[in-house]
Amino acid sequence: MRANSVILAVARAILARLLVAIPMLLGVILVTFLLIRIGTRDASLMLAGPFADAAMLERIRSNLGLDRPIYEQFIIYVGHLAQGDFGLSWISGRPVIDEIRPRLVATMELLLPAFAIGGFAGASIGIASAFRYGSRFDHTSRFLSLLGFSVPTYWIGLMAIFLFYSVLGIAAAPMGRIGMAAFPPPPVTGSVLIDGALAGDWEAVVDALHHLALPVTILAIIIAAPILKHSRVIALDVINSDYVSYARSCGLPPRIVRQIVVRNSLAPILTLAGSELTGTLAAVSLLELIFAWGGFGQWGLNAILSGDFAAVQGYVAVIALFSIGVFLVIDLLVLWLEPRARS
């Protein structure tokens, strides 16, 4: 009976999230589509060059479908999206999905370990800081969190490269995911680490880890700062709640009280961590640019700067889909952690 109620709650949560996510996704796609179309930059003129005649411009507009009404362009675009077709890049001429796939894998190779390290460290230090409210540890953790909030990402990246690569010489050259002298493993998943392990090329795996170390550490610090701050506030609210005061007054051991606080703090911390993960996917572009990572964020930034509107639309659509998937997983984790949410 209990298992049936859990399954029913999970099914309801997935259905409710999808009912909200689908119109939200369509809204994001529509806003991006309209903002690109009403801009002052003419895509056909950008592709044809400054010396193109009217006939060439008209031919390019017809090939891209830009001569049709905007509502018709949007319907066609959404229909293609439903089939997994993000269109053709207006700069390279290649399918957008083929350009996204390897770059998204490269970004996930950087983002996921950084999020795991930064999220765990930030939540652990934040909760520990709440238990030691007003102590030297609490003041130090708050200062570090403020520092992580205040310093720009690109500045941390540049200073870390200068110190650890130029001065100390212990970091890998900021020139991509693997050294120029190393041979990349045969591509299977697109991840240098996984492909190297599958091929048994441990030299490539070690080299890839060496290149990952510095950017992952920087990104973990950037992710940990807001999670530390908010985890501390969440844990303090739980510590000062009536049910924790009642548990202490009943004489429960401090270990049990700590477990109660941690258990009741996890659900809101997970929701916050999901927001940080989705936000970092879009914000990682500057770090990828500094380390010449060739990831999804750097590709999206270049698409915006070069006016590759089809690529920009694909970039925004993938971020929206990623956000929906992350929050769906977060909702399911909250249902597992929080029995009250199942009702």
PDB file of N, CA and C in Angstrom, residues 138-156 218 220-226 228-229:
ATOM      1  N   ASP A 138      32.145  30.002  11.806  1.00  0.00           N
ATOM      2  CA  ASP A 138      30.983  30.620  11.161  1.00  0.00           C
ATOM      3  C   ASP A 138      31.375  31.913  10.448  1.00  0.00           C
ATOM      4  N   HIS A 139      32.135  32.758  11.111  1.00  0.00           N
ATOM      5  CA  HIS A 139      32.554  34.031  10.501  1.00  0.00           C
ATOM      6  C   HIS A 139      33.462  33.791   9.286  1.00  0.00           C
ATOM      7  N   THR A 140      34.350  32.791   9.405  1.00  0.00           N
ATOM      8  CA  THR A 140      35.255  32.498   8.280  1.00  0.00           C
ATOM      9  C   THR A 140      34.479  31.999   7.067  1.00  0.00           C
ATOM     10  N   SER A 141      33.532  31.091   7.292  1.00  0.00           N
ATOM     11  CA  SER A 141      32.754  30.553   6.176  1.00  0.00           C
ATOM     12  C   SER A 141      31.896  31.636   5.523  1.00  0.00           C
ATOM     13  N   ARG A 142      31.352  32.550   6.319  1.00  0.00           N
ATOM     14  CA  ARG A 142      30.567  33.655   5.748  1.00  0.00           C
ATOM     15  C   ARG A 142      31.443  34.583   4.911  1.00  0.00           C
ATOM     16  N   PHE A 143      32.659  34.816   5.385  1.00  0.00           N
ATOM     17  CA  PHE A 143      33.584  35.665   4.617  1.00  0.00           C
ATOM     18  C   PHE A 143      33.948  35.005   3.294  1.00  0.00           C
ATOM     19  N   LEU A 144      34.223  33.699   3.324  1.00  0.00           N
ATOM     20  CA  LEU A 144      34.579  32.989   2.092  1.00  0.00           C
ATOM     21  C   LEU A 144      33.414  32.971   1.116  1.00  0.00           C
ATOM     22  N   SER A 145      32.204  32.821   1.654  1.00  0.00           N
ATOM     23  CA  SER A 145      31.026  32.850   0.793  1.00  0.00           C
ATOM     24  C   SER A 145      30.855  34.218   0.136  1.00  0.00           C
ATOM     25  N   LEU A 146      31.039  35.268   0.910  1.00  0.00           N
ATOM     26  CA  LEU A 146      30.948  36.627   0.362  1.00  0.00           C
ATOM     27  C   LEU A 146      32.021  36.863  -0.687  1.00  0.00           C
ATOM     28  N   LEU A 147      33.202  36.338  -0.447  1.00  0.00           N
ATOM     29  CA  LEU A 147      34.300  36.484  -1.402  1.00  0.00           C
ATOM     30  C   LEU A 147      33.972  35.775  -2.713  1.00  0.00           C
ATOM     31  N   GLY A 148      33.418  34.559  -2.600  1.00  0.00           N
ATOM     32  CA  GLY A 148      33.039  33.825  -3.795  1.00  0.00           C
ATOM     33  C   GLY A 148      31.940  34.509  -4.578  1.00  0.00           C
ATOM     34  N   PHE A 149      31.028  35.209  -3.875  1.00  0.00           N
ATOM     35  CA  PHE A 149      29.972  35.962  -4.535  1.00  0.00           C
ATOM     36  C   PHE A 149      30.526  37.179  -5.261  1.00  0.00           C
ATOM     37  N   SER A 150      31.495  37.842  -4.646  1.00  0.00           N
ATOM     38  CA  SER A 150      31.923  39.165  -5.102  1.00  0.00           C
ATOM     39  C   SER A 150      32.888  39.129  -6.270  1.00  0.00           C
ATOM     40  N   VAL A 151      33.779  38.144  -6.306  1.00  0.00           N
ATOM     41  CA  VAL A 151      34.843  38.126  -7.310  1.00  0.00           C
ATOM     42  C   VAL A 151      34.296  37.579  -8.626  1.00  0.00           C
ATOM     43  N   PRO A 152      34.483  38.271  -9.738  1.00  0.00           N
ATOM     44  CA  PRO A 152      33.981  37.779 -11.032  1.00  0.00           C
ATOM     45  C   PRO A 152      34.651  36.470 -11.450  1.00  0.00           C
ATOM     46  N   THR A 153      33.897  35.675 -12.191  1.00  0.00           N
ATOM     47  CA  THR A 153      34.388  34.366 -12.636  1.00  0.00           C
ATOM     48  C   THR A 153      35.650  34.491 -13.482  1.00  0.00           C
ATOM     49  N   TYR A 154      35.618  35.422 -14.433  1.00  0.00           N
ATOM     50  CA  TYR A 154      36.771  35.541 -15.337  1.00  0.00           C
ATOM     51  C   TYR A 154      38.026  35.984 -14.590  1.00  0.00           C
ATOM     52  N   TRP A 155      37.872  36.808 -13.550  1.00  0.00           N
ATOM     53  CA  TRP A 155      39.032  37.259 -12.780  1.00  0.00           C
ATOM     54  C   TRP A 155      39.653  36.093 -12.018  1.00  0.00           C
ATOM     55  N   ILE A 156      38.808  35.269 -11.399  1.00  0.00           N
ATOM     56  CA  ILE A 156      39.327  34.092 -10.689  1.00  0.00           C
ATOM     57  C   ILE A 156      40.067  33.181 -11.664  1.00  0.00           C
ATOM     58  N   ILE A 218      37.978  25.891  -9.869  1.00  0.00           N
ATOM     59  CA  ILE A 218      37.444  27.262  -9.924  1.00  0.00           C
ATOM     60  C   ILE A 218      35.922  27.242  -9.968  1.00  0.00           C
ATOM     61  N   ALA A 220      33.929  24.872  -8.986  1.00  0.00           N
ATOM     62  CA  ALA A 220      33.401  24.362  -7.717  1.00  0.00           C
ATOM     63  C   ALA A 220      33.340  25.467  -6.664  1.00  0.00           C
ATOM     64  N   ILE A 221      34.345  26.332  -6.636  1.00  0.00           N
ATOM     65  CA  ILE A 221      34.339  27.458  -5.696  1.00  0.00           C
ATOM     66  C   ILE A 221      33.190  28.412  -6.008  1.00  0.00           C
ATOM     67  N   ILE A 222      32.983  28.683  -7.291  1.00  0.00           N
ATOM     68  CA  ILE A 222      31.909  29.591  -7.693  1.00  0.00           C
ATOM     69  C   ILE A 222      30.545  29.009  -7.338  1.00  0.00           C
ATOM     70  N   ILE A 223      30.381  27.690  -7.498  1.00  0.00           N
ATOM     71  CA  ILE A 223      29.111  27.045  -7.166  1.00  0.00           C
ATOM     72  C   ILE A 223      28.917  26.964  -5.661  1.00  0.00           C
ATOM     73  N   ALA A 224      29.998  26.703  -4.923  1.00  0.00           N
ATOM     74  CA  ALA A 224      29.889  26.503  -3.479  1.00  0.00           C
ATOM     75  C   ALA A 224      29.479  27.765  -2.738  1.00  0.00           C
ATOM     76  N   ALA A 225      29.885  28.943  -3.220  1.00  0.00           N
ATOM     77  CA  ALA A 225      29.646  30.187  -2.481  1.00  0.00           C
ATOM     78  C   ALA A 225      28.164  30.442  -2.210  1.00  0.00           C
ATOM     79  N   PRO A 226      27.280  30.466  -3.219  1.00  0.00           N
ATOM     80  CA  PRO A 226      25.858  30.717  -2.913  1.00  0.00           C
ATOM     81  C   PRO A 226      25.205  29.567  -2.159  1.00  0.00           C
ATOM     82  N   LEU A 228      26.651  27.631   0.045  1.00  0.00           N
ATOM     83  CA  LEU A 228      27.084  27.762   1.440  1.00  0.00           C
ATOM     84  C   LEU A 228      26.234  28.804   2.170  1.00  0.00           C
ATOM     85  N   LYS A 229      26.071  29.941   1.547  1.00  0.00           N
ATOM     86  CA  LYS A 229      25.329  31.029   2.186  1.00  0.00           C
ATOM     87  C   LYS A 229      23.892  30.635   2.483  1.00  0.00           C
TER      88      LYS A 229
END
